Tab-separated table of C-alpha atoms and ligand atoms in Angstrom:
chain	number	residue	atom	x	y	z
A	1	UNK	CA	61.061	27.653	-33.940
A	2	UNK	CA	58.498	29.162	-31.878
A	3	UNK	CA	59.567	31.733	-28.857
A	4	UNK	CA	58.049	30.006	-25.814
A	5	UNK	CA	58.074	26.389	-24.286
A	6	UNK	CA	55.282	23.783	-23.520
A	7	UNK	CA	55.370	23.912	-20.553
A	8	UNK	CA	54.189	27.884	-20.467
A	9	UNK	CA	50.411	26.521	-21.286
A	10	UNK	CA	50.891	23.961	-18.805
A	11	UNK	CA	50.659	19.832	-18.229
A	12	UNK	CA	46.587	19.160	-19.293
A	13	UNK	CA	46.632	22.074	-22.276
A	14	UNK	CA	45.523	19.958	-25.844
A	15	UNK	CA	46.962	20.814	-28.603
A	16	UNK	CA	45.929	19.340	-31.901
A	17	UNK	CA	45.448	19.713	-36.011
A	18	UNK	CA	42.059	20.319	-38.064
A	19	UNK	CA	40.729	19.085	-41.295
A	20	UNK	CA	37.658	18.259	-42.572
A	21	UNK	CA	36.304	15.398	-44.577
A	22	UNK	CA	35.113	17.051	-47.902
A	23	UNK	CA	38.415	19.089	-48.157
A	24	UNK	CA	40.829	16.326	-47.777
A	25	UNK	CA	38.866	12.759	-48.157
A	26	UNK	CA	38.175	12.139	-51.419
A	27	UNK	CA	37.436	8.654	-51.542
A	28	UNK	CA	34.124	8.944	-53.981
A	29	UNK	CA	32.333	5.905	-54.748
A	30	UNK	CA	32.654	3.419	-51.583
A	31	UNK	CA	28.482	3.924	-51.180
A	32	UNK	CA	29.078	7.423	-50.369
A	33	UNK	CA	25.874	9.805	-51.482
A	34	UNK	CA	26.222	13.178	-53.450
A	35	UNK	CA	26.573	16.223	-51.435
A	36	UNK	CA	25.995	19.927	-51.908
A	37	UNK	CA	29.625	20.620	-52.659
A	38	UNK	CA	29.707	17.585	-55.581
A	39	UNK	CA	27.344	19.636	-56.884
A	40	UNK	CA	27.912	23.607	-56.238
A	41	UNK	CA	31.925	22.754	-57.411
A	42	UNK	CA	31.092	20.781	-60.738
A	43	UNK	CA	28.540	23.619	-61.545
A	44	UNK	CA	30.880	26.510	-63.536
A	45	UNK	CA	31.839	29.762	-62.031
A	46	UNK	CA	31.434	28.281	-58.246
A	47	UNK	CA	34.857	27.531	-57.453
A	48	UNK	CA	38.464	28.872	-58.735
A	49	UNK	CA	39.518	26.707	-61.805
A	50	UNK	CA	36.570	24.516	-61.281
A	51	UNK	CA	38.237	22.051	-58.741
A	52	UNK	CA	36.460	19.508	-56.974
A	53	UNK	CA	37.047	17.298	-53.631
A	54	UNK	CA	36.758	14.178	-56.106
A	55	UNK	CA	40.313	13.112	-55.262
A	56	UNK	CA	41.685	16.136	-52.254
A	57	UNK	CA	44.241	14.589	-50.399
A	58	UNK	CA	42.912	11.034	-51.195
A	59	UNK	CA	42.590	10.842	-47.052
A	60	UNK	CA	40.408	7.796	-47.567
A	61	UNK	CA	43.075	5.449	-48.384
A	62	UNK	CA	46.336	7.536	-47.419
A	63	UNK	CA	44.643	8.141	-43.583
A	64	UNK	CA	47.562	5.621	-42.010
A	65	UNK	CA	50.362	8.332	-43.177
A	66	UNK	CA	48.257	11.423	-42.025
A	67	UNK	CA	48.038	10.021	-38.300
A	68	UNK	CA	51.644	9.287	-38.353
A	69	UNK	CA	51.996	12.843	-39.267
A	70	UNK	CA	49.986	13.792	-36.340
A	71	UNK	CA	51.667	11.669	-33.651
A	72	UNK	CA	55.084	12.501	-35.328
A	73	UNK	CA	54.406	16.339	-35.084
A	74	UNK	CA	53.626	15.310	-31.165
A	75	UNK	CA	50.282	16.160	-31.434
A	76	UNK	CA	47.693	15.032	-28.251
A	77	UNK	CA	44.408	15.156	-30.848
A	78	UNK	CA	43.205	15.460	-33.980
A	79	UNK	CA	39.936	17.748	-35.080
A	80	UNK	CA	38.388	15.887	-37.703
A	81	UNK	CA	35.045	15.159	-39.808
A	82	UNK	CA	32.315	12.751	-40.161
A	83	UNK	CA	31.167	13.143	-43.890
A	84	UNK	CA	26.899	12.711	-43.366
A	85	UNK	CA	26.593	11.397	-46.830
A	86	UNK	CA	29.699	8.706	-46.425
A	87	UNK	CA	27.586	7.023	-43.619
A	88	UNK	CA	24.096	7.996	-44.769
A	89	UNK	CA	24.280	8.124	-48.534
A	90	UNK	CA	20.828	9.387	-48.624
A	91	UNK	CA	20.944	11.624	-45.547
A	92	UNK	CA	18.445	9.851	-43.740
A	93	UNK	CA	17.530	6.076	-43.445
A	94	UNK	CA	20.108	3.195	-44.683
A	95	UNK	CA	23.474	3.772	-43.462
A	96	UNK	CA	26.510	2.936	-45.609
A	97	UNK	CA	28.572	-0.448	-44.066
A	98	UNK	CA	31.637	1.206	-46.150
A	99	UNK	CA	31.327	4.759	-44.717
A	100	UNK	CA	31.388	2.895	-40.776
A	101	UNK	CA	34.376	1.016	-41.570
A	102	UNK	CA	35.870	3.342	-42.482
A	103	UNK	CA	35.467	5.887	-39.347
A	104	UNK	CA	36.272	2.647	-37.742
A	105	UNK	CA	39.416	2.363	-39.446
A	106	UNK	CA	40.200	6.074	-38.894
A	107	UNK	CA	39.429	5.971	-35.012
A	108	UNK	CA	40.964	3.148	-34.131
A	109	UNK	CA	43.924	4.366	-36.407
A	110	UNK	CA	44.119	7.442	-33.637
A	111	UNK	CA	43.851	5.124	-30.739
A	112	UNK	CA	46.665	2.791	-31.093
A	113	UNK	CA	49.237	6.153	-31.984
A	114	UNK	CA	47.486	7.531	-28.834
A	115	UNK	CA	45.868	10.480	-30.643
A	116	UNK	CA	42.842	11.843	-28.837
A	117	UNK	CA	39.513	11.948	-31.621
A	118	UNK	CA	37.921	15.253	-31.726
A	119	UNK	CA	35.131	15.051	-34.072
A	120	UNK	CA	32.555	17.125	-35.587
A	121	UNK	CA	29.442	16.183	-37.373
A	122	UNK	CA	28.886	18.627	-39.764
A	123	UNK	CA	31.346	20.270	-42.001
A	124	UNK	CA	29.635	21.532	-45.240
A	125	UNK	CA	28.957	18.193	-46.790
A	126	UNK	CA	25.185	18.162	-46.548
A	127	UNK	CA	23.421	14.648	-48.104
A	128	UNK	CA	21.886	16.391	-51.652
A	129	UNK	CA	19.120	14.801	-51.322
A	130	UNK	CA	18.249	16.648	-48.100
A	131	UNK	CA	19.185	20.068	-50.364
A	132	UNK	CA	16.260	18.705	-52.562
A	133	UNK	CA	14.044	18.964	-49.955
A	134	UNK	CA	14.989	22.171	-48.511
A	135	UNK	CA	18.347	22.016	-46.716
A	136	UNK	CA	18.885	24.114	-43.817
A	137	UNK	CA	15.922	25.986	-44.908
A	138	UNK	CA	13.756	23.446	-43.651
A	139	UNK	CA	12.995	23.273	-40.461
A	140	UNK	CA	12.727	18.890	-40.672
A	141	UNK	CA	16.583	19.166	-40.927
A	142	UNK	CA	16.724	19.407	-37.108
A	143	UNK	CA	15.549	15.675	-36.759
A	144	UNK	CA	17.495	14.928	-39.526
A	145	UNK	CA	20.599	15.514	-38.331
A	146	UNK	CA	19.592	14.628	-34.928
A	147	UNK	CA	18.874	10.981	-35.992
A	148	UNK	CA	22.395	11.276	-37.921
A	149	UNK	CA	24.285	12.338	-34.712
A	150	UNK	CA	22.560	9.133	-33.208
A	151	UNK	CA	23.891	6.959	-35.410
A	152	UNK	CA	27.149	8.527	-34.854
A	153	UNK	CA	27.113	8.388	-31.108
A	154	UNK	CA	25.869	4.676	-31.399
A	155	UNK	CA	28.154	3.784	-33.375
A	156	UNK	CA	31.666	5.785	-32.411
A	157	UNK	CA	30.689	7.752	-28.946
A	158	UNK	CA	32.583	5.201	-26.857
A	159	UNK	CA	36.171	6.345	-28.564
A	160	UNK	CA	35.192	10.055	-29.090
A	161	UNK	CA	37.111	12.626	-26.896
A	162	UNK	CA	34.811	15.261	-28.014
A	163	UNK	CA	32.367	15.995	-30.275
A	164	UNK	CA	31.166	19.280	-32.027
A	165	UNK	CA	27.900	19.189	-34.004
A	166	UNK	CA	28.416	21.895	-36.148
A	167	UNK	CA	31.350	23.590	-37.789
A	168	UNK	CA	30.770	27.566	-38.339
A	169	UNK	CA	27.054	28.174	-38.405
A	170	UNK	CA	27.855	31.788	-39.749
A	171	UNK	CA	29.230	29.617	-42.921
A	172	UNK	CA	26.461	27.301	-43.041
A	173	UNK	CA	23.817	30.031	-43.033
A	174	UNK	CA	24.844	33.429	-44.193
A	175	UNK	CA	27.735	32.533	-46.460
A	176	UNK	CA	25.929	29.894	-48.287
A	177	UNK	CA	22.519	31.313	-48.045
A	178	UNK	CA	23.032	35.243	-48.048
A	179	UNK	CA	26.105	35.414	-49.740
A	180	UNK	CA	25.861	32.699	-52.129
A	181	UNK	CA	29.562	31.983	-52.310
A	182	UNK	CA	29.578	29.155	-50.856
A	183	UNK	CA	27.081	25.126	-51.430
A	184	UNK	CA	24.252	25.682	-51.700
A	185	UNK	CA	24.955	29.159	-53.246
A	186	UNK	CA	22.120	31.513	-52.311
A	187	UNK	CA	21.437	34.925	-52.306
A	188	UNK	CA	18.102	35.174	-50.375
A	189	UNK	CA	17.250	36.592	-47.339
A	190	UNK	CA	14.098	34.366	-46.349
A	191	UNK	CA	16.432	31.408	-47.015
A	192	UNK	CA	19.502	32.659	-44.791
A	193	UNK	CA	16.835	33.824	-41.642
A	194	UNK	CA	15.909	30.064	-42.136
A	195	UNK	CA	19.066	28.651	-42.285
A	196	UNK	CA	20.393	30.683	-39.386
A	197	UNK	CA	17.564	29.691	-36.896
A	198	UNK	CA	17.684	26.450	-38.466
A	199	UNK	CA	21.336	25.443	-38.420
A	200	UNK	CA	21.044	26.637	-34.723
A	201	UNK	CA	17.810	24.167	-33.687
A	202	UNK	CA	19.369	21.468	-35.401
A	203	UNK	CA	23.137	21.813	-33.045
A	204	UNK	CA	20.633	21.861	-29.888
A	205	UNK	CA	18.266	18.685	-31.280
A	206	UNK	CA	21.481	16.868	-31.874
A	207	UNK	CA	22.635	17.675	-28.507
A	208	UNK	CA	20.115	16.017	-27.183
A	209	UNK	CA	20.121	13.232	-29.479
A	210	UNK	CA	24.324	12.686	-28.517
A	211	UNK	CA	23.512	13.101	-24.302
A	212	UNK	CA	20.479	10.312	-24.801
A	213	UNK	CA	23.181	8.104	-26.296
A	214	UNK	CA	25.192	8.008	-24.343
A	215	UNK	CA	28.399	10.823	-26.041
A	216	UNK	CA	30.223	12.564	-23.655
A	217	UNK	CA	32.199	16.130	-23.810
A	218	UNK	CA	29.335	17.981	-26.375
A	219	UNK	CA	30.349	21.181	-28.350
A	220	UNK	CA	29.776	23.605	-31.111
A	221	UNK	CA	32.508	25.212	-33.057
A	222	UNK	CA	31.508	28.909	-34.135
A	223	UNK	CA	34.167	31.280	-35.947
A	224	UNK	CA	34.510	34.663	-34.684
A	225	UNK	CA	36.219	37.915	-35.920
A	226	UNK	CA	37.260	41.020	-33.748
A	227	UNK	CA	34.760	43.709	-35.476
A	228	UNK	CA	36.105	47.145	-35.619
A	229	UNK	CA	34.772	50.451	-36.822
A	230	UNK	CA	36.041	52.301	-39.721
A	231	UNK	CA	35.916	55.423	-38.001
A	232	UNK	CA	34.300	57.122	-34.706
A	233	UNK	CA	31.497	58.420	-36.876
A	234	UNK	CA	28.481	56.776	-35.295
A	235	UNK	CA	27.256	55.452	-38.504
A	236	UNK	CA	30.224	53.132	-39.033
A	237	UNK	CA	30.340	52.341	-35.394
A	238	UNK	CA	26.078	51.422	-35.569
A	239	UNK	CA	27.661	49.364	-38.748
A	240	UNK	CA	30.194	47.739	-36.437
A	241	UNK	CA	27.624	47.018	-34.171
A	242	UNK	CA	25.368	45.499	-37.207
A	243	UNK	CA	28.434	43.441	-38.508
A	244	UNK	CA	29.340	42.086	-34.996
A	245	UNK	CA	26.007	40.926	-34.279
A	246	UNK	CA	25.545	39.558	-37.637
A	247	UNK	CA	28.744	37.599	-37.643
A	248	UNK	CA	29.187	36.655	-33.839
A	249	UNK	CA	26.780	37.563	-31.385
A	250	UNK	CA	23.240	35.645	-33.366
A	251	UNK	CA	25.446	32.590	-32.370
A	252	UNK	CA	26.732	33.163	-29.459
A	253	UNK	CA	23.675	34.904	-28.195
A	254	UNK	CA	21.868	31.961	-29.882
A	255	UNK	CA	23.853	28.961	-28.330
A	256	UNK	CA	24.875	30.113	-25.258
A	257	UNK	CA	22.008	32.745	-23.793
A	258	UNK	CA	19.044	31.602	-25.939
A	259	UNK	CA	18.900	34.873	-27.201
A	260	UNK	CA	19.352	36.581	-30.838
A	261	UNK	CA	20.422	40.263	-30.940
A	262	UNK	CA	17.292	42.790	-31.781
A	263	UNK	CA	19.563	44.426	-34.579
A	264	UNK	CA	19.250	40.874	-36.295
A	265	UNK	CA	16.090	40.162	-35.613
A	266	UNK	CA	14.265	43.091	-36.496
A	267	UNK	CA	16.034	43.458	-39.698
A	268	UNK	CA	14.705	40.113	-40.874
A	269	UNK	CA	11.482	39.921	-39.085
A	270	UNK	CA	9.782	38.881	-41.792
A	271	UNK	CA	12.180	36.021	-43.059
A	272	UNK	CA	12.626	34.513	-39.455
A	273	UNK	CA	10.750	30.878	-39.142
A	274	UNK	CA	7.700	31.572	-37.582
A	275	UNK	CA	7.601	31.521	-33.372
A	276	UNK	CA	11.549	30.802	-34.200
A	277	UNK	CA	11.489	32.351	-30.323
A	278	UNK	CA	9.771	28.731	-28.651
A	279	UNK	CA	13.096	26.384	-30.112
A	280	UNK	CA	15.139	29.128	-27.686
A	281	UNK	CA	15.533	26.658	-25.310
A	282	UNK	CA	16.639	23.673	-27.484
A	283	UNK	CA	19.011	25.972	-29.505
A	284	UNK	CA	20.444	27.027	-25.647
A	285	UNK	CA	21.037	23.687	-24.510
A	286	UNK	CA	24.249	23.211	-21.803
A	287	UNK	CA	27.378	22.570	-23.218
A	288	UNK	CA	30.603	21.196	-22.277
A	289	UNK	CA	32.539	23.478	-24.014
A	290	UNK	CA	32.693	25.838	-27.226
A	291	UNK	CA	35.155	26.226	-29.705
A	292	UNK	CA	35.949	28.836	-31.706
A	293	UNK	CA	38.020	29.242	-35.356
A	294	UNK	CA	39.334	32.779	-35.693
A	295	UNK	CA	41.118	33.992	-38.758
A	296	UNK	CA	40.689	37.826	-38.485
A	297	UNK	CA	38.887	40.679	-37.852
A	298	UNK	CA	36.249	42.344	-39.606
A	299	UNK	CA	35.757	46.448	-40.267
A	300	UNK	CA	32.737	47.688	-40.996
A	301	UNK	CA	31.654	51.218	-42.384
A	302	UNK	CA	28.408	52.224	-43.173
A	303	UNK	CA	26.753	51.389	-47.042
A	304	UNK	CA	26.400	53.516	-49.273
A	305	UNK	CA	23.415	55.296	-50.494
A	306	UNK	CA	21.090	53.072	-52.218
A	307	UNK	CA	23.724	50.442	-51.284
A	308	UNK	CA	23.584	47.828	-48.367
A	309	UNK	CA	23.193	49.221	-45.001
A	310	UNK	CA	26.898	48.247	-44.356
A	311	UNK	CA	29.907	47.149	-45.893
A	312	UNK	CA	33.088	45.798	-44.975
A	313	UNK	CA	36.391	47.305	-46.332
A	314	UNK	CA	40.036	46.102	-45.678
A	315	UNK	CA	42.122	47.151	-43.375
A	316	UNK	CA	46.269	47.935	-44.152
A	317	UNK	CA	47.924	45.324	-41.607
A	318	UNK	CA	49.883	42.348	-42.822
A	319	UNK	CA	47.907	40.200	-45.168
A	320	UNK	CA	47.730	36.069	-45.726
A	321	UNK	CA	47.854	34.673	-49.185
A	322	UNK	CA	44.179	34.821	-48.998
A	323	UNK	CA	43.617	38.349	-48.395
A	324	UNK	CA	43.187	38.284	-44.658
A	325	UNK	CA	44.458	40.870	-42.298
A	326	UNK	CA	47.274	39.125	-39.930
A	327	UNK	CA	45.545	40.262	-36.588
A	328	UNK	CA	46.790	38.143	-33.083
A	329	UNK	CA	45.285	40.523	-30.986
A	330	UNK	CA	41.887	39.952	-32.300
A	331	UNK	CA	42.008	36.754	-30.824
A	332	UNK	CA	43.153	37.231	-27.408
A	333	UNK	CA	39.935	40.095	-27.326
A	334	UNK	CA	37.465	37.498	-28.214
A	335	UNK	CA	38.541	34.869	-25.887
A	336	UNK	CA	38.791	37.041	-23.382
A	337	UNK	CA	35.086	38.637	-24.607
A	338	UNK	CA	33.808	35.485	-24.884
A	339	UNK	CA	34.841	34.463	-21.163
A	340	UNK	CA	33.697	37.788	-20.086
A	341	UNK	CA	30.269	38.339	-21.615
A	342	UNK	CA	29.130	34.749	-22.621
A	343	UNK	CA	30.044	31.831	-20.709
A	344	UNK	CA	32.141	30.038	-18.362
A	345	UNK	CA	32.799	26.358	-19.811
A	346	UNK	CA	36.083	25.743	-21.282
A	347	UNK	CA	36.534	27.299	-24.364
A	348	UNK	CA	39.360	25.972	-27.433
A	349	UNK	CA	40.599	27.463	-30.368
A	350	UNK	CA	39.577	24.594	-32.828
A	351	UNK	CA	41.167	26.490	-35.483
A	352	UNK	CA	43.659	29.143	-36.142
A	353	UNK	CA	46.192	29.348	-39.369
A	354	UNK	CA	46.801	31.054	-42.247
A	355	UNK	CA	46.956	30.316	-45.999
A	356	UNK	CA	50.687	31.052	-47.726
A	357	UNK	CA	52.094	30.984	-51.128
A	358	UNK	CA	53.151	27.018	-52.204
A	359	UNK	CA	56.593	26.125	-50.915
A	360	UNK	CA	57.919	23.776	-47.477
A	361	UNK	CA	59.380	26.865	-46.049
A	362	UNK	CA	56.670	28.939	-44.794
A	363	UNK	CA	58.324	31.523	-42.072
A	364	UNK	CA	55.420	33.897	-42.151
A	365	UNK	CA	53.553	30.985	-41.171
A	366	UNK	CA	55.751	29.986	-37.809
A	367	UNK	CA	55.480	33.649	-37.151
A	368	UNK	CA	51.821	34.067	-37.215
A	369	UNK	CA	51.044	30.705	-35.200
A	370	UNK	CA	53.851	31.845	-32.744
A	371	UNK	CA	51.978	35.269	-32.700
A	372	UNK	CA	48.701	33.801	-32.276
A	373	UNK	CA	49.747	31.164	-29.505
A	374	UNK	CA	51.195	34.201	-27.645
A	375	UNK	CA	47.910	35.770	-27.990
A	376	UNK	CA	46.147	32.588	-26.506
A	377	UNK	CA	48.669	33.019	-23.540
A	378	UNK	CA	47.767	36.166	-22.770
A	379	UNK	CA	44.189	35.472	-22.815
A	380	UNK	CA	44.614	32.847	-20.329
A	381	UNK	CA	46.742	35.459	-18.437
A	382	UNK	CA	43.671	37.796	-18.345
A	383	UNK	CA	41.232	34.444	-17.014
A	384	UNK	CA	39.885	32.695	-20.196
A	385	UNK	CA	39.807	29.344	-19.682
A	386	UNK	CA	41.415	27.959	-22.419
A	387	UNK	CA	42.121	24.052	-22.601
A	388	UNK	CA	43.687	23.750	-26.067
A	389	UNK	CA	44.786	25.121	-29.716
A	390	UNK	CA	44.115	23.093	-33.061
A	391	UNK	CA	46.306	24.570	-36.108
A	392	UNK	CA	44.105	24.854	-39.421
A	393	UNK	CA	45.487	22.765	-41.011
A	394	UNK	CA	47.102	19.285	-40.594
A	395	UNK	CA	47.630	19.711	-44.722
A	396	UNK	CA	47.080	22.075	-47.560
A	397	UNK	CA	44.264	20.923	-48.717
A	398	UNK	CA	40.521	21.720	-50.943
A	399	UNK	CA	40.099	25.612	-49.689
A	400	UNK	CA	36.041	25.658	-50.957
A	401	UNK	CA	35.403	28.083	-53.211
A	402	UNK	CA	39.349	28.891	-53.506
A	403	UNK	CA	40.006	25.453	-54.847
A	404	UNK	CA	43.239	24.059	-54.360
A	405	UNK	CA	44.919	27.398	-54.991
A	406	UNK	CA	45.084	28.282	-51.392
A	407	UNK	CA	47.602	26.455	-49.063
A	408	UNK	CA	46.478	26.149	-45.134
A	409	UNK	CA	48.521	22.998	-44.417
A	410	UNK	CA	51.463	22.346	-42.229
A	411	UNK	CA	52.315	19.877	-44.140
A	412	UNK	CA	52.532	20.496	-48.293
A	413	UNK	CA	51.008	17.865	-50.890
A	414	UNK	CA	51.769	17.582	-53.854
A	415	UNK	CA	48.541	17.220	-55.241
A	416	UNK	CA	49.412	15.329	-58.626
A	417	UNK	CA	51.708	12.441	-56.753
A	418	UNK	CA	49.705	12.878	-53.299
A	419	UNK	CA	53.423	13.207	-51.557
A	420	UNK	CA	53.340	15.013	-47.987
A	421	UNK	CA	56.132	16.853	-47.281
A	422	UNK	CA	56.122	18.742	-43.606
A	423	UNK	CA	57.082	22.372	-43.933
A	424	UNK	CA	58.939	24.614	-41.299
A	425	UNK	CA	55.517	25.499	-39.461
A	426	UNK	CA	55.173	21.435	-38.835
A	427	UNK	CA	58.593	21.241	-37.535
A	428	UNK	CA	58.341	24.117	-34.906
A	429	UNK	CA	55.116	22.601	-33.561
A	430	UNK	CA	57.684	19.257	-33.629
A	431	UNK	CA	60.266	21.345	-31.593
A	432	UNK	CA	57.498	22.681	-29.221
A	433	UNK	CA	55.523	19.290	-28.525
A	434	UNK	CA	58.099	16.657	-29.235
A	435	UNK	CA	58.128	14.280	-26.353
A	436	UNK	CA	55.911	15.654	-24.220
A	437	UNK	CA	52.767	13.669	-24.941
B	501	IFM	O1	39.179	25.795	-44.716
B	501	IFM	C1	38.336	26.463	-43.848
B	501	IFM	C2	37.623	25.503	-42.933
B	501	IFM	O2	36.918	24.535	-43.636
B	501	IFM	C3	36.660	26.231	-42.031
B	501	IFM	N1	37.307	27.336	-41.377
B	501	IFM	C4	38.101	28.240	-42.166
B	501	IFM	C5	39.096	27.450	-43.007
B	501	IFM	C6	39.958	28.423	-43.843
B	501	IFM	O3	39.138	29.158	-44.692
């Protein structure tokens, strides 16, 4: 059970559970298109023991026992995904009948337990056939997914609480682009200065595209790390400063003052999409709030010689099953940063959790999201304005490039029967919410 009441975030505070379609939909065939992922995790080496999201949590047809889960746990919303390729098969033009119906089926599904729908647009699944012609490297993908948000707002914005275009630009950009480990897997720097200006033109177009039709309560979701120094040196603290504006401030510089940091810039001057500097305004378009996913924190130390410019290393505190430092603290320091230095609208933690070894009791688990919540109370304390906390994640679930081997969820599945069984975490948020809705 967790150590502090309801009542201590007060009356109008959200709280709600995140997934995403590609990790727990499966539900193939139906008229859905191919995506990136289809591809990257059936190509061998990508992804631990070659797992796909062919089947996941089979979320397409088991949806009706997921909700109860979420209105059972006492949970006011539920963070979820549109898959692009389930309602556009070919990313742009005819739109799938199947894919609507079954959003509709899904939001209405919400509605009648009286579960608020937070949704986001884009969650990793790009349409291949956009990959084919460029991805996020091109710079048509803004009106692509600007006519796809559209469609969305025309056809769901009326029972939408919220919606986020993208999920974790970093992801979308450096990770896939840079790093290569995750869809569409490369390692080039022209491609990731694309995709990051890119990813960040196409939130603003659809933005605009969402307001013109009509959606209410716009967002972006961007995941954040507390950066730290290795040491006092000044080259790992000109590192730090590197990794922080690599990782955070490009996006929040980006989204909310229409401004990338110099480090960034100048590094890839060459590789940034020519006058990238005139979309400024588009990719700084007002928002209604921003959410942020924080796992960590990052430290940084300078490269060495003939190496990268910087490098990360891992720190000694408590780690998750996946290798992550167990860091609350970092989290209450970027909320209250982000109040501080960036902006003003209300900010939520759209995700927060931690992957565990398999098993229904998880205690580690109850004690990191009691940690964290604590840390989101004394942010709030310290004047960020905070309206609400989604747990990552409503069920274990496909962790990308980690396969199936790494277990987010509140609630377990047994992947081979497709049996949910709520662990201790799901019951403590039960204790904490139950009745209060
Ligand atoms: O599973 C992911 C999610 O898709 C995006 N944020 C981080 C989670 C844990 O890695």
């Amino acid at each position: 059970m967790f150590s502090f009441d309801r009542r201590d975030f007060g009356p109008d505070f959200t709280f709600g559970v995140a997934t995403a379609a590609y990790q727990i939909e499966g539900g193939q065939g139906h008229g859905r298109g191919q995506s990136i992922w289809d591809t990257f995790s059936a190509t061998p080496g990508n992804v631990h023991n070659g797992d796909t999201g062919l089947q996941a949590c089979n979320h397409y047809e088991l949806w009706p026992q997921d909700l109860d889960l979420i209105r059972d746990g006492g949970f006011d919303a539920y963070r979820f995904s549109f898959a692009w390729p389930r309602l556009i098969p070919e990313g742009t033009g005819a739109v799938n009948q199947e894919g609507v119906d079954f959003y509709d089926r899904l939001l209405d599904g919400m509605l009648e337990r009286g579960i608020k729908p937070y949704a986001t647009l884009y969650h990793w699944d790009l349409p291949s056939t956009l990959q084919d012609r460029g991805g996020w490297m091109n710079r048509d993908i803004a009106h692509w997914f600007g006519d796809y948000a559209t469609l969305v707002a025309d056809k769901f914005g009326d029972r939408l609480a919220a919606t986020a275009t993208i999920n974790e630009p970093w992801c979308v950009a450096f990770l896939s682009h840079y790093l290569g480990i995750h869809a569409p897997g490369y390692r080039d720097l022209r491609a990731a200065a694309h995709a990051m200006h890119h990813v960040l033109f196409a939130h603003g177009t659809a933005i605009d595209a969402l307001r013109a039709s009509g959606a209410k309560n716009l967002g972006i979701v961007l995941n954040l790390e507390k950066s730290e120094p290795f040491s006092d040196k000044p080259e790992d603290m000109q590192a730090c400063d590197m990794g922080d504006a690599l990782f955070n401030r490009f996006y929040l510089g980006g989204v909310l003052k229409g401004q990338y940091p110099e480090v960034v810039t100048n590094w890839l001057a060459d590789y940034l999409p020519e006058n990238y500097q005139a979309d400024m305004e588009v990719v700084s378009r007002p928002l209604d709030w921003l959410g942020i996913n924080y796992y960590t924190r990052g430290i940084y130390k300078a490269g060495e010689a003939g190496g990268p410019a910087i490098q990360q290393v891992k720190g000694d505190l408590e780690k998750t099953d996946i290798g992550w430092e167990i860091y609350p603290k970092g989290l209450s320091d970027l909320l209250v940063r982000v109040s501080s230095e960036y902006t003003k609208i209300p900010l939520y933690v759209t995700e927060n959790g931690m992957a565990e070894v398999e098993g229904d009791d998880d205690p580690r688990r109850v004690q990191y999201y009691d940690d964290h919540l604590k840390a989101v109370l004394a942010a709030r304390e310290l004047g960020a304005d905070i309206r609400g906390y989604f747990a990552w994640s409503l069920l274990d679930n496909y962790e990308w490039a980690e396969g199936y081997n790494k277990r987010f969820g509140l609630v377990h599945v047994d992947y081979e029967t497709q049996k949910r069984t709520p662990k201790a975490s799901y019951r403590s948020f039960q204790g904490l919410l139950h009745n209060t809705r």
